[in-house]
C-alpha cells in the first residue's frame, strides 16, 4: 500500500511537471518499464530514486521531499505477515497488505466464511482440505496467521467490514457439525461488532448479479490517494482488479446483492436458527 501511495504521488508530480515517463527513465538510468512499475506500486523505490525524480520534477518543498523519501523507506519495510512468507503464496501476501491498510472491506462469499470471521477449528478444516497432505504444523501456523489478521477488526480504528454470505456458507458442514455450529455461533457474536455488517443471501433469492463468483472490494480513504481494488481468489492464484471503471462495476453488483439479501437482523436470526438446528 505504501508503494501504491508513493507511486500515485510520483505520477501526479511527474504529470504536473509535464515530464514523460521516458524522460524520467533517462534520469534514473533504468529500464523502460521501471517508471511504470514504480508509479503502479509494483516495484521497490529507494529514497535516492525519489530524490532524483523530485529534482527532475522541480519539487523543492522540504516537507514534500521529506515525506516522500520517508514513504520510500517505509515502503521497503517488511509487513508483519512477511514472517509467514514460507506459507504465503506471493499473490496472497499482497492481499494481506491491502487488507491491513483498507478503510472499508466488502465481501460476497459463495462457499466459505470469510477468513476474517473464521474460528480456529473452521479455519483448520478449510486449510487442511485445501492442500491434501499438508502437515499439521503448517496448518497450525496458518491458523495462527488467520487469527493475527482478525485483530484488525478490534483495533482502535478498524475498517468497516460488510460481508454478504450465500446461504450455502451456513449449511456446508466444513469440519463436521460441531465445528460448523461453533462457527455459526461465532458469526452471531461477531455481528455485534460496531464495524461489522453481516447479511445472508438466501437460496430463495433465486438468480442474482453475482452467481458463482465471490469477490472482495477493498476501499481506501480518499485523502490517502489510493485506488480501490477488487480481489478475486482462485484455487492457486488471484486476480486484482484495479481499473476504476471495472471496480465500479463490482461495487454496483455488491450494492444489488446487499439490496436483495436479508436485512442484518433477519440474517442474524437465520444464522442462529441454523446453528440451533445443528445442536
mmCIF file of N, CA and C in Angstrom, residues 37-155:
data_model
loop_
_atom_site.group_PDB
_atom_site.id
_atom_site.type_symbol
_atom_site.label_atom_id
_atom_site.label_comp_id
_atom_site.label_asym_id
_atom_site.label_seq_id
_atom_site.Cartn_x
_atom_site.Cartn_y
_atom_site.Cartn_z
ATOM 1 N N UNK A 37 6.331 0.662 -13.285
ATOM 2 C CA UNK A 37 6.194 -0.207 -12.112
ATOM 3 C C UNK A 37 6.227 0.610 -10.822
ATOM 4 N N UNK A 38 7.081 1.631 -10.778
ATOM 5 C CA UNK A 38 7.137 2.497 -9.597
ATOM 6 C C UNK A 38 5.798 3.199 -9.399
ATOM 7 N N UNK A 39 5.247 3.750 -10.482
ATOM 8 C CA UNK A 39 4.014 4.526 -10.361
ATOM 9 C C UNK A 39 2.798 3.658 -10.075
ATOM 10 N N UNK A 40 2.885 2.382 -10.398
ATOM 11 C CA UNK A 40 1.793 1.447 -10.086
ATOM 12 C C UNK A 40 1.988 0.771 -8.738
ATOM 13 N N UNK A 41 3.108 1.085 -8.068
ATOM 14 C CA UNK A 41 3.384 0.489 -6.767
ATOM 15 C C UNK A 41 3.849 -0.944 -6.855
ATOM 16 N N UNK A 42 4.405 -1.340 -7.985
ATOM 17 C CA UNK A 42 4.795 -2.735 -8.188
ATOM 18 C C UNK A 42 6.300 -2.941 -8.169
ATOM 19 N N UNK A 43 7.032 -1.898 -7.845
ATOM 20 C CA UNK A 43 8.488 -2.024 -7.816
ATOM 21 C C UNK A 43 9.027 -1.284 -6.602
ATOM 22 N N UNK A 44 10.045 -1.837 -5.933
ATOM 23 C CA UNK A 44 10.663 -1.107 -4.818
ATOM 24 C C UNK A 44 11.228 0.226 -5.298
ATOM 25 N N UNK A 45 11.112 1.229 -4.459
ATOM 26 C CA UNK A 45 11.611 2.567 -4.784
ATOM 27 C C UNK A 45 12.494 3.042 -3.644
ATOM 28 N N UNK A 46 13.720 3.387 -3.958
ATOM 29 C CA UNK A 46 14.644 3.826 -2.924
ATOM 30 C C UNK A 46 14.478 5.315 -2.668
ATOM 31 N N UNK A 47 14.881 5.798 -1.497
ATOM 32 C CA UNK A 47 14.875 7.246 -1.250
ATOM 33 C C UNK A 47 15.681 8.015 -2.295
ATOM 34 N N UNK A 48 16.783 7.407 -2.786
ATOM 35 C CA UNK A 48 17.577 8.073 -3.825
ATOM 36 C C UNK A 48 16.787 8.213 -5.124
ATOM 37 N N UNK A 49 16.024 7.169 -5.495
ATOM 38 C CA UNK A 49 15.165 7.276 -6.678
ATOM 39 C C UNK A 49 14.195 8.435 -6.528
ATOM 40 N N UNK A 50 13.587 8.543 -5.361
ATOM 41 C CA UNK A 50 12.614 9.605 -5.105
ATOM 42 C C UNK A 50 13.279 10.977 -5.191
ATOM 43 N N UNK A 51 14.438 11.108 -4.588
ATOM 44 C CA UNK A 51 15.153 12.388 -4.619
ATOM 45 C C UNK A 51 15.478 12.797 -6.052
ATOM 46 N N UNK A 52 15.955 11.834 -6.844
ATOM 47 C CA UNK A 52 16.290 12.140 -8.241
ATOM 48 C C UNK A 52 15.061 12.551 -9.031
ATOM 49 N N UNK A 53 13.958 11.833 -8.825
ATOM 50 C CA UNK A 53 12.741 12.167 -9.570
ATOM 51 C C UNK A 53 12.180 13.521 -9.151
ATOM 52 N N UNK A 54 12.183 13.807 -7.861
ATOM 53 C CA UNK A 54 11.665 15.099 -7.405
ATOM 54 C C UNK A 54 12.512 16.247 -7.933
ATOM 55 N N UNK A 55 13.809 16.026 -8.040
ATOM 56 C CA UNK A 55 14.677 17.067 -8.615
ATOM 57 C C UNK A 55 14.312 17.306 -10.073
ATOM 58 N N UNK A 56 14.069 16.200 -10.811
ATOM 59 C CA UNK A 56 13.657 16.333 -12.207
ATOM 60 C C UNK A 56 12.320 17.049 -12.318
ATOM 61 N N UNK A 57 11.406 16.766 -11.391
ATOM 62 C CA UNK A 57 10.079 17.367 -11.431
ATOM 63 C C UNK A 57 10.062 18.771 -10.821
ATOM 64 N N UNK A 58 11.229 19.229 -10.381
ATOM 65 C CA UNK A 58 11.396 20.558 -9.781
ATOM 66 C C UNK A 58 10.509 20.738 -8.543
ATOM 67 N N UNK A 59 10.456 19.681 -7.750
ATOM 68 C CA UNK A 59 9.751 19.735 -6.474
ATOM 69 C C UNK A 59 10.783 20.034 -5.400
ATOM 70 N N UNK A 60 10.698 21.199 -4.801
ATOM 71 C CA UNK A 60 11.716 21.629 -3.842
ATOM 72 C C UNK A 60 11.170 21.850 -2.436
ATOM 73 N N UNK A 61 9.855 21.738 -2.275
ATOM 74 C CA UNK A 61 9.278 21.953 -0.954
ATOM 75 C C UNK A 61 9.855 20.938 0.039
ATOM 76 N N UNK A 62 10.513 21.383 1.104
ATOM 77 C CA UNK A 62 11.167 20.454 2.033
ATOM 78 C C UNK A 62 10.206 19.437 2.643
ATOM 79 N N UNK A 63 8.992 19.876 2.947
ATOM 80 C CA UNK A 63 8.029 18.963 3.547
ATOM 81 C C UNK A 63 7.665 17.817 2.613
ATOM 82 N N UNK A 64 7.466 18.154 1.327
ATOM 83 C CA UNK A 64 7.121 17.123 0.354
ATOM 84 C C UNK A 64 8.276 16.154 0.155
ATOM 85 N N UNK A 65 9.488 16.709 0.028
ATOM 86 C CA UNK A 65 10.672 15.866 -0.176
ATOM 87 C C UNK A 65 10.862 14.926 1.013
ATOM 88 N N UNK A 66 10.740 15.460 2.221
ATOM 89 C CA UNK A 66 10.927 14.639 3.419
ATOM 90 C C UNK A 66 9.859 13.554 3.521
ATOM 91 N N UNK A 67 8.607 13.923 3.249
ATOM 92 C CA UNK A 67 7.507 12.961 3.375
ATOM 93 C C UNK A 67 7.639 11.822 2.364
ATOM 94 N N UNK A 68 8.016 12.161 1.121
ATOM 95 C CA UNK A 68 8.075 11.122 0.099
ATOM 96 C C UNK A 68 9.312 10.235 0.239
ATOM 97 N N UNK A 69 10.420 10.795 0.657
ATOM 98 C CA UNK A 69 11.597 9.946 0.888
ATOM 99 C C UNK A 69 11.357 9.027 2.085
ATOM 100 N N UNK A 70 10.665 9.537 3.103
ATOM 101 C CA UNK A 70 10.325 8.687 4.255
ATOM 102 C C UNK A 70 9.371 7.573 3.831
ATOM 103 N N UNK A 71 8.411 7.903 2.948
ATOM 104 C CA UNK A 71 7.471 6.897 2.466
ATOM 105 C C UNK A 71 8.203 5.826 1.656
ATOM 106 N N UNK A 72 9.233 6.239 0.910
ATOM 107 C CA UNK A 72 10.035 5.273 0.154
ATOM 108 C C UNK A 72 10.732 4.299 1.097
ATOM 109 N N UNK A 73 11.284 4.815 2.194
ATOM 110 C CA UNK A 73 11.935 3.930 3.166
ATOM 111 C C UNK A 73 10.923 2.975 3.788
ATOM 112 N N UNK A 74 9.752 3.514 4.158
ATOM 113 C CA UNK A 74 8.722 2.686 4.792
ATOM 114 C C UNK A 74 8.178 1.634 3.829
ATOM 115 N N UNK A 75 8.140 1.974 2.537
ATOM 116 C CA UNK A 75 7.570 1.044 1.559
ATOM 117 C C UNK A 75 8.413 -0.205 1.382
ATOM 118 N N UNK A 76 9.653 -0.138 1.811
ATOM 119 C CA UNK A 76 10.539 -1.296 1.695
ATOM 120 C C UNK A 76 10.686 -2.055 3.008
ATOM 121 N N UNK A 77 9.955 -1.610 4.050
ATOM 122 C CA UNK A 77 9.971 -2.345 5.310
ATOM 123 C C UNK A 77 9.097 -3.592 5.185
ATOM 124 N N UNK A 78 9.438 -4.609 5.913
ATOM 125 C CA UNK A 78 8.668 -5.847 5.896
ATOM 126 C C UNK A 78 7.358 -5.677 6.661
ATOM 127 N N UNK A 79 6.260 -6.159 6.065
ATOM 128 C CA UNK A 79 4.989 -6.182 6.777
ATOM 129 C C UNK A 79 4.988 -7.299 7.803
ATOM 130 N N UNK A 80 4.124 -7.201 8.815
ATOM 131 C CA UNK A 80 4.114 -8.203 9.878
ATOM 132 C C UNK A 80 3.885 -9.611 9.325
ATOM 133 N N UNK A 81 3.105 -9.709 8.224
ATOM 134 C CA UNK A 81 2.749 -11.017 7.673
ATOM 135 C C UNK A 81 3.903 -11.679 6.929
ATOM 136 N N UNK A 82 4.956 -10.912 6.624
ATOM 137 C CA UNK A 82 6.035 -11.483 5.818
ATOM 138 C C UNK A 82 6.888 -12.473 6.598
ATOM 139 N N UNK A 83 6.756 -12.479 7.916
ATOM 140 C CA UNK A 83 7.451 -13.502 8.694
ATOM 141 C C UNK A 83 6.823 -14.879 8.472
ATOM 142 N N UNK A 84 5.649 -14.904 7.823
ATOM 143 C CA UNK A 84 4.977 -16.157 7.488
ATOM 144 C C UNK A 84 5.189 -16.493 6.012
ATOM 145 N N UNK A 85 6.183 -15.857 5.398
ATOM 146 C CA UNK A 85 6.353 -15.943 3.950
ATOM 147 C C UNK A 85 6.505 -17.346 3.404
ATOM 148 N N UNK A 86 7.023 -18.275 4.208
ATOM 149 C CA UNK A 86 7.187 -19.647 3.710
ATOM 150 C C UNK A 86 5.844 -20.338 3.507
ATOM 151 N N UNK A 87 4.782 -19.797 4.098
ATOM 152 C CA UNK A 87 3.451 -20.390 3.962
ATOM 153 C C UNK A 87 2.547 -19.592 3.037
ATOM 154 N N UNK A 88 2.975 -18.382 2.665
ATOM 155 C CA UNK A 88 2.119 -17.492 1.898
ATOM 156 C C UNK A 88 2.530 -17.450 0.432
ATOM 157 N N UNK A 89 1.632 -17.778 -0.483
ATOM 158 C CA UNK A 89 1.943 -17.544 -1.896
ATOM 159 C C UNK A 89 2.027 -16.045 -2.163
ATOM 160 N N UNK A 90 2.839 -15.656 -3.127
ATOM 161 C CA UNK A 90 3.052 -14.230 -3.413
ATOM 162 C C UNK A 90 1.738 -13.499 -3.669
ATOM 163 N N UNK A 91 0.829 -14.166 -4.383
ATOM 164 C CA UNK A 91 -0.402 -13.485 -4.759
ATOM 165 C C UNK A 91 -1.295 -13.203 -3.557
ATOM 166 N N UNK A 92 -1.104 -13.916 -2.448
ATOM 167 C CA UNK A 92 -1.934 -13.650 -1.275
ATOM 168 C C UNK A 92 -1.267 -12.689 -0.307
ATOM 169 N N UNK A 93 0.057 -12.668 -0.261
ATOM 170 C CA UNK A 93 0.738 -11.713 0.593
ATOM 171 C C UNK A 93 0.356 -10.284 0.240
ATOM 172 N N UNK A 94 0.201 -10.019 -1.061
ATOM 173 C CA UNK A 94 -0.229 -8.686 -1.486
ATOM 174 C C UNK A 94 -1.602 -8.328 -0.960
ATOM 175 N N UNK A 95 -2.492 -9.341 -0.896
ATOM 176 C CA UNK A 95 -3.836 -9.077 -0.388
ATOM 177 C C UNK A 95 -3.797 -8.667 1.080
ATOM 178 N N UNK A 96 -2.986 -9.336 1.886
ATOM 179 C CA UNK A 96 -2.934 -9.001 3.312
ATOM 180 C C UNK A 96 -2.461 -7.564 3.501
ATOM 181 N N UNK A 97 -1.505 -7.140 2.670
ATOM 182 C CA UNK A 97 -1.068 -5.749 2.751
ATOM 183 C C UNK A 97 -2.196 -4.776 2.463
ATOM 184 N N UNK A 98 -3.004 -5.074 1.454
ATOM 185 C CA UNK A 98 -4.147 -4.224 1.125
ATOM 186 C C UNK A 98 -5.188 -4.256 2.241
ATOM 187 N N UNK A 99 -5.461 -5.442 2.746
ATOM 188 C CA UNK A 99 -6.458 -5.613 3.809
ATOM 189 C C UNK A 99 -6.067 -4.809 5.047
ATOM 190 N N UNK A 100 -4.781 -4.818 5.370
ATOM 191 C CA UNK A 100 -4.297 -4.121 6.564
ATOM 192 C C UNK A 100 -4.502 -2.616 6.461
ATOM 193 N N UNK A 101 -4.404 -2.075 5.244
ATOM 194 C CA UNK A 101 -4.487 -0.623 5.046
ATOM 195 C C UNK A 101 -5.881 -0.129 4.672
ATOM 196 N N UNK A 102 -6.790 -1.048 4.333
ATOM 197 C CA UNK A 102 -8.109 -0.640 3.831
ATOM 198 C C UNK A 102 -8.927 0.057 4.910
ATOM 199 N N UNK A 103 -9.742 1.012 4.487
ATOM 200 C CA UNK A 103 -10.676 1.668 5.406
ATOM 201 C C UNK A 103 -12.044 0.999 5.375
ATOM 202 N N UNK A 104 -12.325 0.238 4.306
ATOM 203 C CA UNK A 104 -13.597 -0.496 4.203
ATOM 204 C C UNK A 104 -13.366 -1.754 3.378
ATOM 205 N N UNK A 105 -13.987 -2.849 3.799
ATOM 206 C CA UNK A 105 -13.855 -4.132 3.109
ATOM 207 C C UNK A 105 -15.260 -4.693 2.910
ATOM 208 N N UNK A 106 -15.620 -4.944 1.658
ATOM 209 C CA UNK A 106 -16.920 -5.550 1.351
ATOM 210 C C UNK A 106 -16.665 -6.883 0.663
ATOM 211 N N UNK A 107 -17.320 -7.942 1.130
ATOM 212 C CA UNK A 107 -17.076 -9.266 0.568
ATOM 213 C C UNK A 107 -18.380 -9.992 0.307
ATOM 214 N N UNK A 108 -18.443 -10.661 -0.837
ATOM 215 C CA UNK A 108 -19.525 -11.595 -1.112
ATOM 216 C C UNK A 108 -18.894 -12.974 -1.195
ATOM 217 N N UNK A 109 -19.345 -13.897 -0.349
ATOM 218 C CA UNK A 109 -18.774 -15.237 -0.280
ATOM 219 C C UNK A 109 -19.826 -16.278 -0.655
ATOM 220 N N UNK A 110 -19.445 -17.196 -1.530
ATOM 221 C CA UNK A 110 -20.389 -18.202 -2.010
ATOM 222 C C UNK A 110 -20.238 -19.554 -1.322
ATOM 223 N N UNK A 111 -19.049 -19.855 -0.756
ATOM 224 C CA UNK A 111 -18.785 -21.185 -0.228
ATOM 225 C C UNK A 111 -18.281 -21.205 1.212
ATOM 226 N N UNK A 112 -17.526 -20.189 1.598
ATOM 227 C CA UNK A 112 -16.826 -20.210 2.879
ATOM 228 C C UNK A 112 -17.108 -18.967 3.695
ATOM 229 N N UNK A 113 -17.002 -19.105 5.007
ATOM 230 C CA UNK A 113 -16.984 -17.938 5.879
ATOM 231 C C UNK A 113 -15.704 -17.149 5.561
ATOM 232 N N UNK A 114 -15.768 -15.833 5.452
ATOM 233 C CA UNK A 114 -14.555 -15.055 5.168
ATOM 234 C C UNK A 114 -13.477 -15.307 6.220
ATOM 235 N N UNK A 115 -12.221 -15.287 5.797
ATOM 236 C CA UNK A 115 -11.114 -15.561 6.705
ATOM 237 C C UNK A 115 -11.112 -14.697 7.944
ATOM 238 N N UNK A 116 -11.546 -13.445 7.817
ATOM 239 C CA UNK A 116 -11.558 -12.535 8.962
ATOM 240 C C UNK A 116 -12.549 -12.962 10.036
ATOM 241 N N UNK A 117 -13.472 -13.862 9.692
ATOM 242 C CA UNK A 117 -14.530 -14.247 10.630
ATOM 243 C C UNK A 117 -14.484 -15.726 10.997
ATOM 244 N N UNK A 118 -13.456 -16.438 10.587
ATOM 245 C CA UNK A 118 -13.385 -17.875 10.834
ATOM 246 C C UNK A 118 -12.894 -18.197 12.244
ATOM 247 N N UNK A 119 -13.459 -19.241 12.833
ATOM 248 C CA UNK A 119 -12.938 -19.774 14.088
ATOM 249 C C UNK A 119 -11.680 -20.598 13.775
ATOM 250 N N UNK A 120 -10.823 -20.837 14.774
ATOM 251 C CA UNK A 120 -9.651 -21.687 14.528
ATOM 252 C C UNK A 120 -10.017 -23.071 14.010
ATOM 253 N N UNK A 121 -11.078 -23.683 14.567
ATOM 254 C CA UNK A 121 -11.464 -25.017 14.124
ATOM 255 C C UNK A 121 -11.922 -25.037 12.676
ATOM 256 N N UNK A 122 -12.729 -24.056 12.303
ATOM 257 C CA UNK A 122 -13.218 -23.951 10.923
ATOM 258 C C UNK A 122 -12.049 -23.671 9.978
ATOM 259 N N UNK A 123 -11.173 -22.731 10.374
ATOM 260 C CA UNK A 123 -10.017 -22.391 9.538
ATOM 261 C C UNK A 123 -9.126 -23.603 9.321
ATOM 262 N N UNK A 124 -8.900 -24.393 10.370
ATOM 263 C CA UNK A 124 -8.051 -25.581 10.247
ATOM 264 C C UNK A 124 -8.661 -26.574 9.263
ATOM 265 N N UNK A 125 -9.991 -26.745 9.299
ATOM 266 C CA UNK A 125 -10.657 -27.669 8.382
ATOM 267 C C UNK A 125 -10.538 -27.181 6.940
ATOM 268 N N UNK A 126 -10.700 -25.869 6.734
ATOM 269 C CA UNK A 126 -10.574 -25.300 5.389
ATOM 270 C C UNK A 126 -9.158 -25.481 4.868
ATOM 271 N N UNK A 127 -8.172 -25.161 5.692
ATOM 272 C CA UNK A 127 -6.775 -25.218 5.265
ATOM 273 C C UNK A 127 -6.328 -26.652 5.011
ATOM 274 N N UNK A 128 -6.760 -27.574 5.843
ATOM 275 C CA UNK A 128 -6.382 -28.975 5.663
ATOM 276 C C UNK A 128 -6.985 -29.553 4.385
ATOM 277 N N UNK A 129 -8.193 -29.113 4.032
ATOM 278 C CA UNK A 129 -8.837 -29.609 2.818
ATOM 279 C C UNK A 129 -8.235 -28.991 1.569
ATOM 280 N N UNK A 130 -7.693 -27.776 1.691
ATOM 281 C CA UNK A 130 -7.191 -27.053 0.521
ATOM 282 C C UNK A 130 -6.001 -27.722 -0.128
ATOM 283 N N UNK A 131 -5.063 -28.225 0.668
ATOM 284 C CA UNK A 131 -3.879 -28.912 0.141
ATOM 285 C C UNK A 131 -3.746 -30.228 0.892
ATOM 286 N N UNK A 132 -4.169 -31.335 0.296
ATOM 287 C CA UNK A 132 -4.033 -32.635 0.975
ATOM 288 C C UNK A 132 -2.578 -32.920 1.353
ATOM 289 N N UNK A 133 -2.415 -33.604 2.447
ATOM 290 C CA UNK A 133 -1.109 -33.990 2.985
ATOM 291 C C UNK A 133 -0.321 -32.798 3.535
ATOM 292 N N UNK A 134 -0.968 -31.674 3.715
ATOM 293 C CA UNK A 134 -0.307 -30.566 4.402
ATOM 294 C C UNK A 134 -0.051 -30.971 5.851
ATOM 295 N N UNK A 135 1.125 -30.658 6.368
ATOM 296 C CA UNK A 135 1.479 -31.091 7.717
ATOM 297 C C UNK A 135 0.633 -30.363 8.755
ATOM 298 N N UNK A 136 0.438 -31.023 9.893
ATOM 299 C CA UNK A 136 -0.345 -30.416 10.969
ATOM 300 C C UNK A 136 0.307 -29.139 11.466
ATOM 301 N N UNK A 137 1.643 -29.100 11.489
ATOM 302 C CA UNK A 137 2.327 -27.890 11.966
ATOM 303 C C UNK A 137 2.110 -26.727 11.013
ATOM 304 N N UNK A 138 2.094 -27.000 9.699
ATOM 305 C CA UNK A 138 1.829 -25.932 8.728
ATOM 306 C C UNK A 138 0.401 -25.418 8.868
ATOM 307 N N UNK A 139 -0.549 -26.335 9.051
ATOM 308 C CA UNK A 139 -1.941 -25.921 9.245
ATOM 309 C C UNK A 139 -2.064 -25.061 10.497
ATOM 310 N N UNK A 140 -1.416 -25.475 11.573
ATOM 311 C CA UNK A 140 -1.488 -24.724 12.832
ATOM 312 C C UNK A 140 -0.913 -23.322 12.663
ATOM 313 N N UNK A 141 0.192 -23.204 11.939
ATOM 314 C CA UNK A 141 0.795 -21.876 11.727
ATOM 315 C C UNK A 141 -0.102 -21.006 10.856
ATOM 316 N N UNK A 142 -0.747 -21.598 9.858
ATOM 317 C CA UNK A 142 -1.635 -20.804 9.007
ATOM 318 C C UNK A 142 -2.885 -20.371 9.765
ATOM 319 N N UNK A 143 -3.346 -21.199 10.683
ATOM 320 C CA UNK A 143 -4.462 -20.781 11.546
ATOM 321 C C UNK A 143 -4.017 -19.597 12.405
ATOM 322 N N UNK A 144 -2.797 -19.624 12.914
ATOM 323 C CA UNK A 144 -2.276 -18.500 13.701
ATOM 324 C C UNK A 144 -2.222 -17.231 12.864
ATOM 325 N N UNK A 145 -1.801 -17.373 11.614
ATOM 326 C CA UNK A 145 -1.757 -16.209 10.714
ATOM 327 C C UNK A 145 -3.158 -15.645 10.507
ATOM 328 N N UNK A 146 -4.132 -16.523 10.291
ATOM 329 C CA UNK A 146 -5.514 -16.066 10.091
ATOM 330 C C UNK A 146 -6.028 -15.351 11.347
ATOM 331 N N UNK A 147 -5.679 -15.882 12.511
ATOM 332 C CA UNK A 147 -6.068 -15.236 13.771
ATOM 333 C C UNK A 147 -5.425 -13.862 13.899
ATOM 334 N N UNK A 148 -4.167 -13.765 13.482
ATOM 335 C CA UNK A 148 -3.472 -12.472 13.521
ATOM 336 C C UNK A 148 -4.167 -11.457 12.625
ATOM 337 N N UNK A 149 -4.601 -11.886 11.439
ATOM 338 C CA UNK A 149 -5.310 -10.987 10.527
ATOM 339 C C UNK A 149 -6.573 -10.436 11.172
ATOM 340 N N UNK A 150 -7.240 -11.262 11.969
ATOM 341 C CA UNK A 150 -8.524 -10.881 12.550
ATOM 342 C C UNK A 150 -8.412 -9.756 13.569
ATOM 343 N N UNK A 151 -7.213 -9.466 14.019
ATOM 344 C CA UNK A 151 -7.035 -8.397 15.001
ATOM 345 C C UNK A 151 -7.430 -7.030 14.453
ATOM 346 N N UNK A 152 -7.443 -6.890 13.131
ATOM 347 C CA UNK A 152 -7.802 -5.580 12.583
ATOM 348 C C UNK A 152 -9.260 -5.229 12.878
ATOM 349 N N UNK A 153 -10.091 -6.244 13.179
ATOM 350 C CA UNK A 153 -11.499 -5.973 13.483
ATOM 351 C C UNK A 153 -11.683 -5.291 14.836
ATOM 352 N N UNK A 154 -10.710 -5.445 15.721
ATOM 353 C CA UNK A 154 -10.844 -4.877 17.071
ATOM 354 C C UNK A 154 -9.758 -3.848 17.371
ATOM 355 N N UNK A 155 -9.023 -3.407 16.361
ATOM 356 C CA UNK A 155 -8.024 -2.376 16.608
ATOM 357 C C UNK A 155 -8.718 -1.031 16.833
#
